[in-house]
mmCIF file of N, CA, C and O in Angstrom:
data_model
loop_
_atom_site.group_PDB
_atom_site.id
_atom_site.type_symbol
_atom_site.label_atom_id
_atom_site.label_comp_id
_atom_site.label_asym_id
_atom_site.label_seq_id
_atom_site.Cartn_x
_atom_site.Cartn_y
_atom_site.Cartn_z
ATOM 1 N N UNK A 1 0.848 -1.160 0.000
ATOM 2 C CA UNK A 1 0.000 0.000 0.000
ATOM 3 C C UNK A 1 0.898 1.228 0.000
ATOM 4 O O UNK A 1 1.887 1.282 0.693
ATOM 5 N N UNK A 2 0.518 2.217 -0.792
ATOM 6 C CA UNK A 2 1.297 3.444 -0.814
ATOM 7 C C UNK A 2 0.701 4.435 0.157
ATOM 8 O O UNK A 2 -0.499 4.447 0.409
ATOM 9 N N UNK A 3 1.558 5.248 0.721
ATOM 10 C CA UNK A 3 1.097 6.319 1.604
ATOM 11 C C UNK A 3 0.477 7.397 0.738
ATOM 12 O O UNK A 3 0.733 7.463 -0.460
ATOM 13 N N UNK A 4 -0.347 8.274 1.326
ATOM 14 C CA UNK A 4 -0.900 9.361 0.538
ATOM 15 C C UNK A 4 0.219 10.123 -0.168
ATOM 16 O O UNK A 4 1.269 10.387 0.397
ATOM 17 N N UNK A 5 0.003 10.412 -1.419
ATOM 18 C CA UNK A 5 0.949 11.144 -2.260
ATOM 19 C C UNK A 5 2.211 10.339 -2.589
ATOM 20 O O UNK A 5 3.158 10.903 -3.105
ATOM 21 N N UNK A 6 2.256 9.055 -2.272
ATOM 22 C CA UNK A 6 3.381 8.202 -2.659
ATOM 23 C C UNK A 6 3.026 7.529 -3.977
ATOM 24 O O UNK A 6 1.894 7.129 -4.204
ATOM 25 N N UNK A 7 4.005 7.382 -4.835
ATOM 26 C CA UNK A 7 3.795 6.749 -6.126
ATOM 27 C C UNK A 7 4.431 5.365 -6.122
ATOM 28 O O UNK A 7 5.521 5.175 -5.579
ATOM 29 N N UNK A 8 3.748 4.407 -6.737
ATOM 30 C CA UNK A 8 4.290 3.056 -6.871
ATOM 31 C C UNK A 8 4.921 2.918 -8.241
ATOM 32 O O UNK A 8 4.309 3.209 -9.259
ATOM 33 N N UNK A 9 6.174 2.474 -8.262
ATOM 34 C CA UNK A 9 6.843 2.176 -9.522
ATOM 35 C C UNK A 9 6.203 0.921 -10.103
ATOM 36 O O UNK A 9 6.147 -0.121 -9.441
ATOM 37 N N UNK A 10 5.717 1.029 -11.326
ATOM 38 C CA UNK A 10 5.048 -0.107 -11.961
ATOM 39 C C UNK A 10 6.063 -0.989 -12.673
ATOM 40 O O UNK A 10 7.150 -0.530 -13.048
ATOM 41 N N UNK A 11 5.729 -2.264 -12.873
ATOM 42 C CA UNK A 11 6.688 -3.207 -13.451
ATOM 43 C C UNK A 11 6.777 -3.159 -14.973
ATOM 44 O O UNK A 11 7.144 -4.131 -15.616
ATOM 45 N N UNK A 12 6.443 -2.047 -15.558
ATOM 46 C CA UNK A 12 6.582 -1.860 -17.005
ATOM 47 C C UNK A 12 6.995 -0.422 -17.247
ATOM 48 O O UNK A 12 6.938 0.411 -16.360
ATOM 49 N N UNK A 13 7.439 -0.169 -18.464
ATOM 50 C CA UNK A 13 7.825 1.190 -18.818
ATOM 51 C C UNK A 13 6.972 1.661 -19.988
ATOM 52 O O UNK A 13 6.302 0.867 -20.644
ATOM 53 N N UNK A 14 7.026 2.953 -20.243
ATOM 54 C CA UNK A 14 6.269 3.532 -21.348
ATOM 55 C C UNK A 14 6.926 3.117 -22.665
ATOM 56 O O UNK A 14 8.057 2.613 -22.669
ATOM 57 N N UNK A 15 6.254 3.326 -23.789
ATOM 58 C CA UNK A 15 6.848 2.955 -25.077
ATOM 59 C C UNK A 15 8.209 3.621 -25.330
ATOM 60 O O UNK A 15 9.040 3.057 -26.034
ATOM 61 N N UNK A 16 8.439 4.778 -24.744
ATOM 62 C CA UNK A 16 9.735 5.435 -24.936
ATOM 63 C C UNK A 16 10.723 5.101 -23.821
ATOM 64 O O UNK A 16 11.773 5.732 -23.683
ATOM 65 N N UNK A 17 10.404 4.079 -22.994
ATOM 66 C CA UNK A 17 11.335 3.577 -22.002
ATOM 67 C C UNK A 17 11.324 4.290 -20.660
ATOM 68 O O UNK A 17 12.145 3.991 -19.799
ATOM 69 N N UNK A 18 10.384 5.209 -20.458
ATOM 70 C CA UNK A 18 10.329 5.930 -19.185
ATOM 71 C C UNK A 18 9.561 5.114 -18.137
ATOM 72 O O UNK A 18 8.691 4.323 -18.461
ATOM 73 N N UNK A 19 9.911 5.335 -16.879
ATOM 74 C CA UNK A 19 9.234 4.640 -15.782
ATOM 75 C C UNK A 19 7.778 5.069 -15.687
ATOM 76 O O UNK A 19 7.438 6.217 -15.973
ATOM 77 N N UNK A 20 6.930 4.126 -15.277
ATOM 78 C CA UNK A 20 5.508 4.398 -15.065
ATOM 79 C C UNK A 20 5.204 4.252 -13.577
ATOM 80 O O UNK A 20 5.758 3.375 -12.912
ATOM 81 N N UNK A 21 4.334 5.094 -13.080
ATOM 82 C CA UNK A 21 3.995 5.109 -11.657
ATOM 83 C C UNK A 21 2.486 5.072 -11.484
ATOM 84 O O UNK A 21 1.733 5.506 -12.347
ATOM 85 N N UNK A 22 2.065 4.574 -10.325
ATOM 86 C CA UNK A 22 0.660 4.507 -9.956
ATOM 87 C C UNK A 22 0.471 5.266 -8.653
ATOM 88 O O UNK A 22 1.219 5.065 -7.700
ATOM 89 N N UNK A 23 -0.522 6.129 -8.622
ATOM 90 C CA UNK A 23 -0.856 6.873 -7.413
ATOM 91 C C UNK A 23 -2.185 6.348 -6.887
ATOM 92 O O UNK A 23 -3.236 6.596 -7.478
ATOM 93 N N UNK A 24 -2.120 5.567 -5.805
ATOM 94 C CA UNK A 24 -3.340 5.029 -5.202
ATOM 95 C C UNK A 24 -3.046 4.537 -3.792
ATOM 96 O O UNK A 24 -1.922 4.168 -3.477
ATOM 97 N N UNK A 25 -4.049 4.551 -2.959
ATOM 98 C CA UNK A 25 -3.964 3.952 -1.626
ATOM 99 C C UNK A 25 -4.606 2.567 -1.616
ATOM 100 O O UNK A 25 -4.564 1.877 -0.612
ATOM 101 N N UNK A 26 -5.191 2.171 -2.759
ATOM 102 C CA UNK A 26 -5.974 0.942 -2.834
ATOM 103 C C UNK A 26 -5.145 -0.199 -3.412
ATOM 104 O O UNK A 26 -5.034 -0.362 -4.610
ATOM 105 N N UNK A 27 -4.534 -1.024 -2.510
ATOM 106 C CA UNK A 27 -3.734 -2.172 -2.974
ATOM 107 C C UNK A 27 -4.611 -3.223 -3.639
ATOM 108 O O UNK A 27 -4.106 -4.069 -4.371
ATOM 109 N N UNK A 28 -5.917 -3.171 -3.398
ATOM 110 C CA UNK A 28 -6.812 -4.142 -3.996
ATOM 111 C C UNK A 28 -7.410 -3.667 -5.307
ATOM 112 O O UNK A 28 -8.185 -4.382 -5.924
ATOM 113 N N UNK A 29 -7.027 -2.469 -5.739
ATOM 114 C CA UNK A 29 -7.564 -1.920 -6.981
ATOM 115 C C UNK A 29 -7.043 -2.669 -8.199
ATOM 116 O O UNK A 29 -6.046 -3.402 -8.144
ATOM 117 N N UNK A 30 -7.710 -2.483 -9.313
ATOM 118 C CA UNK A 30 -7.375 -3.195 -10.545
ATOM 119 C C UNK A 30 -5.917 -2.997 -10.938
ATOM 120 O O UNK A 30 -5.204 -3.958 -11.219
ATOM 121 N N UNK A 31 -5.438 -1.769 -10.991
ATOM 122 C CA UNK A 31 -4.069 -1.504 -11.433
ATOM 123 C C UNK A 31 -3.039 -2.074 -10.451
ATOM 124 O O UNK A 31 -1.999 -2.579 -10.868
ATOM 125 N N UNK A 32 -3.315 -1.998 -9.173
ATOM 126 C CA UNK A 32 -2.396 -2.567 -8.181
ATOM 127 C C UNK A 32 -2.314 -4.083 -8.330
ATOM 128 O O UNK A 32 -1.224 -4.664 -8.293
ATOM 129 N N UNK A 33 -3.448 -4.720 -8.507
ATOM 130 C CA UNK A 33 -3.457 -6.180 -8.693
ATOM 131 C C UNK A 33 -2.769 -6.563 -9.996
ATOM 132 O O UNK A 33 -2.013 -7.544 -10.051
ATOM 133 N N UNK A 34 -2.995 -5.783 -11.054
ATOM 134 C CA UNK A 34 -2.339 -6.035 -12.333
ATOM 135 C C UNK A 34 -0.827 -5.936 -12.173
ATOM 136 O O UNK A 34 -0.080 -6.798 -12.652
ATOM 137 N N UNK A 35 -0.371 -4.901 -11.492
ATOM 138 C CA UNK A 35 1.065 -4.731 -11.265
ATOM 139 C C UNK A 35 1.621 -5.890 -10.448
ATOM 140 O O UNK A 35 2.701 -6.424 -10.762
ATOM 141 N N UNK A 36 0.906 -6.302 -9.402
ATOM 142 C CA UNK A 36 1.346 -7.441 -8.589
ATOM 143 C C UNK A 36 1.473 -8.707 -9.438
ATOM 144 O O UNK A 36 2.444 -9.461 -9.314
ATOM 145 N N UNK A 37 0.490 -8.954 -10.302
ATOM 146 C CA UNK A 37 0.501 -10.146 -11.148
ATOM 147 C C UNK A 37 1.649 -10.097 -12.156
ATOM 148 O O UNK A 37 2.324 -11.117 -12.376
ATOM 149 N N UNK A 38 1.884 -8.950 -12.748
ATOM 150 C CA UNK A 38 2.970 -8.831 -13.716
ATOM 151 C C UNK A 38 4.313 -9.005 -13.024
ATOM 152 O O UNK A 38 5.214 -9.666 -13.552
ATOM 153 N N UNK A 39 4.464 -8.455 -11.825
ATOM 154 C CA UNK A 39 5.704 -8.663 -11.066
ATOM 155 C C UNK A 39 5.926 -10.149 -10.815
ATOM 156 O O UNK A 39 7.047 -10.651 -10.963
ATOM 157 N N UNK A 40 4.883 -10.869 -10.443
ATOM 158 C CA UNK A 40 5.008 -12.303 -10.179
ATOM 159 C C UNK A 40 5.429 -13.057 -11.446
ATOM 160 O O UNK A 40 6.288 -13.946 -11.394
ATOM 161 N N UNK A 41 4.860 -12.686 -12.574
ATOM 162 C CA UNK A 41 5.224 -13.315 -13.844
ATOM 163 C C UNK A 41 6.687 -13.012 -14.183
ATOM 164 O O UNK A 41 7.438 -13.896 -14.604
ATOM 165 N N UNK A 42 7.099 -11.763 -13.996
ATOM 166 C CA UNK A 42 8.477 -11.383 -14.294
ATOM 167 C C UNK A 42 9.466 -12.151 -13.417
ATOM 168 O O UNK A 42 10.497 -12.616 -13.899
ATOM 169 N N UNK A 43 9.167 -12.287 -12.134
ATOM 170 C CA UNK A 43 10.056 -13.033 -11.238
ATOM 171 C C UNK A 43 10.097 -14.511 -11.614
ATOM 172 O O UNK A 43 11.163 -15.138 -11.583
ATOM 173 N N UNK A 44 8.960 -15.071 -11.965
ATOM 174 C CA UNK A 44 8.915 -16.467 -12.404
ATOM 175 C C UNK A 44 9.704 -16.681 -13.685
ATOM 176 O O UNK A 44 10.440 -17.668 -13.818
ATOM 177 N N UNK A 45 9.582 -15.766 -14.609
ATOM 178 C CA UNK A 45 10.324 -15.836 -15.866
ATOM 179 C C UNK A 45 11.826 -15.772 -15.614
ATOM 180 O O UNK A 45 12.606 -16.513 -16.225
ATOM 181 N N UNK A 46 12.234 -14.910 -14.700
ATOM 182 C CA UNK A 46 13.659 -14.793 -14.368
ATOM 183 C C UNK A 46 14.182 -16.089 -13.759
ATOM 184 O O UNK A 46 15.294 -16.525 -14.062
ATOM 185 N N UNK A 47 13.391 -16.720 -12.903
ATOM 186 C CA UNK A 47 13.807 -17.985 -12.282
ATOM 187 C C UNK A 47 13.970 -19.073 -13.341
ATOM 188 O O UNK A 47 14.944 -19.838 -13.315
ATOM 189 N N UNK A 48 13.045 -19.130 -14.277
ATOM 190 C CA UNK A 48 13.137 -20.118 -15.359
ATOM 191 C C UNK A 48 14.356 -19.839 -16.243
ATOM 192 O O UNK A 48 15.070 -20.773 -16.646
ATOM 193 N N UNK A 49 14.604 -18.576 -16.548
ATOM 194 C CA UNK A 49 15.736 -18.221 -17.392
ATOM 195 C C UNK A 49 17.051 -18.547 -16.701
ATOM 196 O O UNK A 49 18.018 -18.963 -17.352
ATOM 197 N N UNK A 50 17.104 -18.395 -15.403
ATOM 198 C CA UNK A 50 18.314 -18.741 -14.656
ATOM 199 C C UNK A 50 18.643 -20.224 -14.823
ATOM 200 O O UNK A 50 19.805 -20.600 -15.033
ATOM 201 N N UNK A 51 17.622 -21.068 -14.755
ATOM 202 C CA UNK A 51 17.824 -22.509 -14.986
ATOM 203 C C UNK A 51 18.343 -22.755 -16.401
ATOM 204 O O UNK A 51 19.293 -23.503 -16.620
ATOM 205 N N UNK A 52 17.720 -22.093 -17.377
ATOM 206 C CA UNK A 52 18.119 -22.239 -18.773
ATOM 207 C C UNK A 52 19.547 -21.744 -18.979
ATOM 208 O O UNK A 52 20.329 -22.356 -19.713
ATOM 209 N N UNK A 53 19.911 -20.655 -18.312
ATOM 210 C CA UNK A 53 21.260 -20.107 -18.449
ATOM 211 C C UNK A 53 22.295 -21.103 -17.960
ATOM 212 O O UNK A 53 23.337 -21.298 -18.602
ATOM 213 N N UNK A 54 22.026 -21.749 -16.847
ATOM 214 C CA UNK A 54 22.957 -22.750 -16.322
ATOM 215 C C UNK A 54 23.157 -23.885 -17.316
ATOM 216 O O UNK A 54 24.289 -24.325 -17.555
ATOM 217 N N UNK A 55 22.068 -24.331 -17.913
ATOM 218 C CA UNK A 55 22.157 -25.411 -18.893
ATOM 219 C C UNK A 55 22.940 -24.969 -20.126
ATOM 220 O O UNK A 55 23.778 -25.712 -20.648
ATOM 221 N N UNK A 56 22.663 -23.757 -20.604
ATOM 222 C CA UNK A 56 23.350 -23.254 -21.796
ATOM 223 C C UNK A 56 24.837 -23.080 -21.544
ATOM 224 O O UNK A 56 25.673 -23.429 -22.386
ATOM 225 N N UNK A 57 25.187 -22.549 -20.382
ATOM 226 C CA UNK A 57 26.602 -22.352 -20.065
ATOM 227 C C UNK A 57 27.348 -23.670 -19.913
ATOM 228 O O UNK A 57 28.554 -23.742 -20.180
ATOM 229 N N UNK A 58 26.644 -24.716 -19.485
ATOM 230 C CA UNK A 58 27.260 -26.042 -19.350
ATOM 231 C C UNK A 58 27.333 -26.796 -20.673
ATOM 232 O O UNK A 58 28.049 -27.789 -20.784
ATOM 233 N N UNK A 59 26.599 -26.308 -21.686
ATOM 234 C CA UNK A 59 26.522 -26.982 -22.984
ATOM 235 C C UNK A 59 27.768 -26.660 -23.818
ATOM 236 O O UNK A 59 27.956 -25.530 -24.263
ATOM 237 N N UNK A 60 28.600 -27.666 -24.031
ATOM 238 C CA UNK A 60 29.829 -27.490 -24.819
ATOM 239 C C UNK A 60 29.544 -27.146 -26.283
ATOM 240 O O UNK A 60 30.400 -26.600 -26.976
ATOM 241 N N UNK A 61 28.339 -27.467 -26.755
ATOM 242 C CA UNK A 61 27.980 -27.221 -28.145
ATOM 243 C C UNK A 61 27.240 -25.904 -28.345
ATOM 244 O O UNK A 61 26.787 -25.608 -29.454
ATOM 245 N N UNK A 62 27.097 -25.115 -27.295
ATOM 246 C CA UNK A 62 26.404 -23.832 -27.419
ATOM 247 C C UNK A 62 27.189 -22.920 -28.351
ATOM 248 O O UNK A 62 28.413 -22.810 -28.259
ATOM 249 N N UNK A 63 26.466 -22.265 -29.249
ATOM 250 C CA UNK A 63 27.111 -21.399 -30.235
ATOM 251 C C UNK A 63 27.186 -19.960 -29.715
ATOM 252 O O UNK A 63 26.578 -19.621 -28.694
ATOM 253 N N UNK A 64 27.909 -19.137 -30.445
ATOM 254 C CA UNK A 64 27.994 -17.723 -30.118
ATOM 255 C C UNK A 64 26.600 -17.086 -30.158
ATOM 256 O O UNK A 64 26.257 -16.282 -29.293
ATOM 257 N N UNK A 65 25.795 -17.492 -31.131
ATOM 258 C CA UNK A 65 24.410 -16.986 -31.208
ATOM 259 C C UNK A 65 23.617 -17.373 -29.969
ATOM 260 O O UNK A 65 22.837 -16.570 -29.456
ATOM 261 N N UNK A 66 23.790 -18.592 -29.491
ATOM 262 C CA UNK A 66 23.114 -19.041 -28.266
ATOM 263 C C UNK A 66 23.511 -18.153 -27.085
ATOM 264 O O UNK A 66 22.658 -17.740 -26.297
ATOM 265 N N UNK A 67 24.798 -17.871 -26.975
ATOM 266 C CA UNK A 67 25.299 -17.054 -25.867
ATOM 267 C C UNK A 67 24.814 -15.612 -25.972
ATOM 268 O O UNK A 67 24.462 -14.989 -24.963
ATOM 269 N N UNK A 68 24.773 -15.082 -27.183
ATOM 270 C CA UNK A 68 24.289 -13.713 -27.370
ATOM 271 C C UNK A 68 22.807 -13.609 -27.033
ATOM 272 O O UNK A 68 22.382 -12.657 -26.378
ATOM 273 N N UNK A 69 22.027 -14.594 -27.451
ATOM 274 C CA UNK A 69 20.597 -14.605 -27.140
ATOM 275 C C UNK A 69 20.392 -14.721 -25.628
ATOM 276 O O UNK A 69 19.567 -14.022 -25.043
ATOM 277 N N UNK A 70 21.178 -15.581 -24.995
ATOM 278 C CA UNK A 70 21.101 -15.748 -23.544
ATOM 279 C C UNK A 70 21.443 -14.437 -22.839
ATOM 280 O O UNK A 70 20.740 -14.021 -21.917
ATOM 281 N N UNK A 71 22.505 -13.776 -23.266
ATOM 282 C CA UNK A 71 22.901 -12.508 -22.645
ATOM 283 C C UNK A 71 21.796 -11.458 -22.801
ATOM 284 O O UNK A 71 21.493 -10.712 -21.859
ATOM 285 N N UNK A 72 21.167 -11.408 -23.953
ATOM 286 C CA UNK A 72 20.081 -10.448 -24.193
ATOM 287 C C UNK A 72 18.892 -10.749 -23.276
ATOM 288 O O UNK A 72 18.326 -9.842 -22.658
ATOM 289 N N UNK A 73 18.514 -12.017 -23.183
ATOM 290 C CA UNK A 73 17.381 -12.398 -22.341
ATOM 291 C C UNK A 73 17.694 -12.162 -20.856
ATOM 292 O O UNK A 73 16.836 -11.707 -20.107
ATOM 293 N N UNK A 74 18.927 -12.489 -20.443
ATOM 294 C CA UNK A 74 19.314 -12.247 -19.049
ATOM 295 C C UNK A 74 19.285 -10.760 -18.718
ATOM 296 O O UNK A 74 18.846 -10.364 -17.634
ATOM 297 N N UNK A 75 19.747 -9.930 -19.643
ATOM 298 C CA UNK A 75 19.734 -8.484 -19.435
ATOM 299 C C UNK A 75 18.313 -7.972 -19.271
ATOM 300 O O UNK A 75 18.023 -7.185 -18.364
ATOM 301 N N UNK A 76 17.409 -8.435 -20.114
ATOM 302 C CA UNK A 76 16.011 -8.008 -20.043
ATOM 303 C C UNK A 76 15.377 -8.446 -18.717
ATOM 304 O O UNK A 76 14.719 -7.645 -18.034
ATOM 305 N N UNK A 77 15.594 -9.700 -18.342
ATOM 306 C CA UNK A 77 14.996 -10.187 -17.101
ATOM 307 C C UNK A 77 15.631 -9.548 -15.871
ATOM 308 O O UNK A 77 14.948 -9.270 -14.884
ATOM 309 N N UNK A 78 16.926 -9.288 -15.916
ATOM 310 C CA UNK A 78 17.583 -8.608 -14.800
ATOM 311 C C UNK A 78 17.029 -7.196 -14.641
ATOM 312 O O UNK A 78 16.790 -6.737 -13.520
ATOM 313 N N UNK A 79 16.772 -6.521 -15.749
ATOM 314 C CA UNK A 79 16.168 -5.184 -15.697
ATOM 315 C C UNK A 79 14.787 -5.256 -15.028
ATOM 316 O O UNK A 79 14.461 -4.428 -14.177
ATOM 317 N N UNK A 80 13.997 -6.260 -15.384
ATOM 318 C CA UNK A 80 12.673 -6.418 -14.787
ATOM 319 C C UNK A 80 12.757 -6.718 -13.295
ATOM 320 O O UNK A 80 12.013 -6.147 -12.491
ATOM 321 N N UNK A 81 13.665 -7.613 -12.918
ATOM 322 C CA UNK A 81 13.810 -7.976 -11.506
ATOM 323 C C UNK A 81 14.296 -6.778 -10.694
ATOM 324 O O UNK A 81 13.832 -6.549 -9.571
ATOM 325 N N UNK A 82 15.203 -6.003 -11.263
ATOM 326 C CA UNK A 82 15.680 -4.809 -10.570
ATOM 327 C C UNK A 82 14.544 -3.806 -10.362
ATOM 328 O O UNK A 82 14.421 -3.201 -9.295
ATOM 329 N N UNK A 83 13.676 -3.662 -11.350
ATOM 330 C CA UNK A 83 12.520 -2.759 -11.221
ATOM 331 C C UNK A 83 11.588 -3.255 -10.115
ATOM 332 O O UNK A 83 11.114 -2.471 -9.297
ATOM 333 N N UNK A 84 11.339 -4.566 -10.058
ATOM 334 C CA UNK A 84 10.483 -5.133 -9.010
ATOM 335 C C UNK A 84 11.124 -4.900 -7.643
ATOM 336 O O UNK A 84 10.457 -4.471 -6.690
ATOM 337 N N UNK A 85 12.420 -5.165 -7.532
ATOM 338 C CA UNK A 85 13.112 -4.977 -6.251
ATOM 339 C C UNK A 85 13.079 -3.519 -5.810
ATOM 340 O O UNK A 85 12.857 -3.222 -4.632
ATOM 341 N N UNK A 86 13.291 -2.619 -6.747
ATOM 342 C CA UNK A 86 13.252 -1.195 -6.425
ATOM 343 C C UNK A 86 11.871 -0.794 -5.942
ATOM 344 O O UNK A 86 11.724 -0.111 -4.925
ATOM 345 N N UNK A 87 10.842 -1.246 -6.643
ATOM 346 C CA UNK A 87 9.470 -0.915 -6.274
ATOM 347 C C UNK A 87 9.117 -1.479 -4.904
ATOM 348 O O UNK A 87 8.589 -0.774 -4.042
ATOM 349 N N UNK A 88 9.442 -2.753 -4.689
ATOM 350 C CA UNK A 88 9.103 -3.381 -3.405
ATOM 351 C C UNK A 88 9.925 -2.800 -2.269
ATOM 352 O O UNK A 88 9.424 -2.651 -1.158
ATOM 353 N N UNK A 89 11.176 -2.462 -2.530
ATOM 354 C CA UNK A 89 12.000 -1.825 -1.507
ATOM 355 C C UNK A 89 11.437 -0.481 -1.098
ATOM 356 O O UNK A 89 11.394 -0.134 0.085
ATOM 357 N N UNK A 90 10.959 0.262 -2.072
ATOM 358 C CA UNK A 90 10.351 1.556 -1.773
ATOM 359 C C UNK A 90 9.074 1.364 -0.959
ATOM 360 O O UNK A 90 8.839 2.087 0.013
ATOM 361 N N UNK A 91 8.272 0.373 -1.333
ATOM 362 C CA UNK A 91 7.036 0.114 -0.585
ATOM 363 C C UNK A 91 7.341 -0.295 0.849
ATOM 364 O O UNK A 91 6.644 0.110 1.778
ATOM 365 N N UNK A 92 8.401 -1.102 1.044
ATOM 366 C CA UNK A 92 8.784 -1.492 2.400
ATOM 367 C C UNK A 92 9.238 -0.282 3.215
ATOM 368 O O UNK A 92 8.884 -0.147 4.383
ATOM 369 N N UNK A 93 10.016 0.588 2.600
ATOM 370 C CA UNK A 93 10.506 1.780 3.301
ATOM 371 C C UNK A 93 9.346 2.681 3.708
ATOM 372 O O UNK A 93 9.302 3.196 4.827
ATOM 373 N N UNK A 94 8.382 2.851 2.829
ATOM 374 C CA UNK A 94 7.213 3.676 3.131
ATOM 375 C C UNK A 94 6.412 3.038 4.253
ATOM 376 O O UNK A 94 5.973 3.712 5.180
ATOM 377 N N UNK A 95 6.258 1.711 4.196
ATOM 378 C CA UNK A 95 5.505 0.999 5.229
ATOM 379 C C UNK A 95 6.185 1.132 6.587
ATOM 380 O O UNK A 95 5.516 1.344 7.599
ATOM 381 N N UNK A 96 7.509 1.016 6.624
ATOM 382 C CA UNK A 96 8.242 1.144 7.888
ATOM 383 C C UNK A 96 8.131 2.554 8.462
ATOM 384 O O UNK A 96 8.062 2.726 9.674
ATOM 385 N N UNK A 97 8.079 3.559 7.605
ATOM 386 C CA UNK A 97 7.953 4.933 8.054
ATOM 387 C C UNK A 97 6.596 5.177 8.698
ATOM 388 O O UNK A 97 6.449 5.991 9.593
ATOM 389 N N UNK A 98 5.582 4.445 8.223
ATOM 390 C CA UNK A 98 4.228 4.646 8.709
ATOM 391 C C UNK A 98 3.950 3.898 10.001
ATOM 392 O O UNK A 98 3.019 4.211 10.720
ATOM 393 N N UNK A 99 4.741 2.839 10.300
ATOM 394 C CA UNK A 99 4.520 2.040 11.501
ATOM 395 C C UNK A 99 5.069 2.772 12.727
ATOM 396 O O UNK A 99 6.159 3.330 12.666
ATOM 397 N N UNK A 100 4.327 2.744 13.820
ATOM 398 C CA UNK A 100 4.849 3.405 15.028
ATOM 399 C C UNK A 100 6.027 2.634 15.609
ATOM 400 O O UNK A 100 6.080 1.415 15.555
ATOM 401 N N UNK A 101 6.984 3.353 16.168
ATOM 402 C CA UNK A 101 8.153 2.719 16.792
ATOM 403 C C UNK A 101 7.779 2.273 18.206
ATOM 404 O O UNK A 101 7.079 2.977 18.923
ATOM 405 N N UNK A 102 8.255 1.109 18.590
ATOM 406 C CA UNK A 102 7.944 0.569 19.919
ATOM 407 C C UNK A 102 9.149 0.625 20.791
ATOM 408 O O UNK A 102 10.229 0.461 20.494
#
């Protein structure tokens, strides 16, 4: 949940590559749920690609094209995972600021 006037970094970017943000207090709203679902898909995709990367790197017959494709896919998934981590880290920091200290 975002605090009033806090923006949530969304797990996608605009067509020109700029970050997209959501302004809402409603974690159960359509856009918040959509963002949560896309983040889950992105993390799952990264986990699957990590398995594939290990197999490709162990494959003695892997070609330069295979390695280039793997590097491109890893870069894309790492960018997505970093965006999710940044967004969730920000949400955690906002949540901790709102909780009373004991």
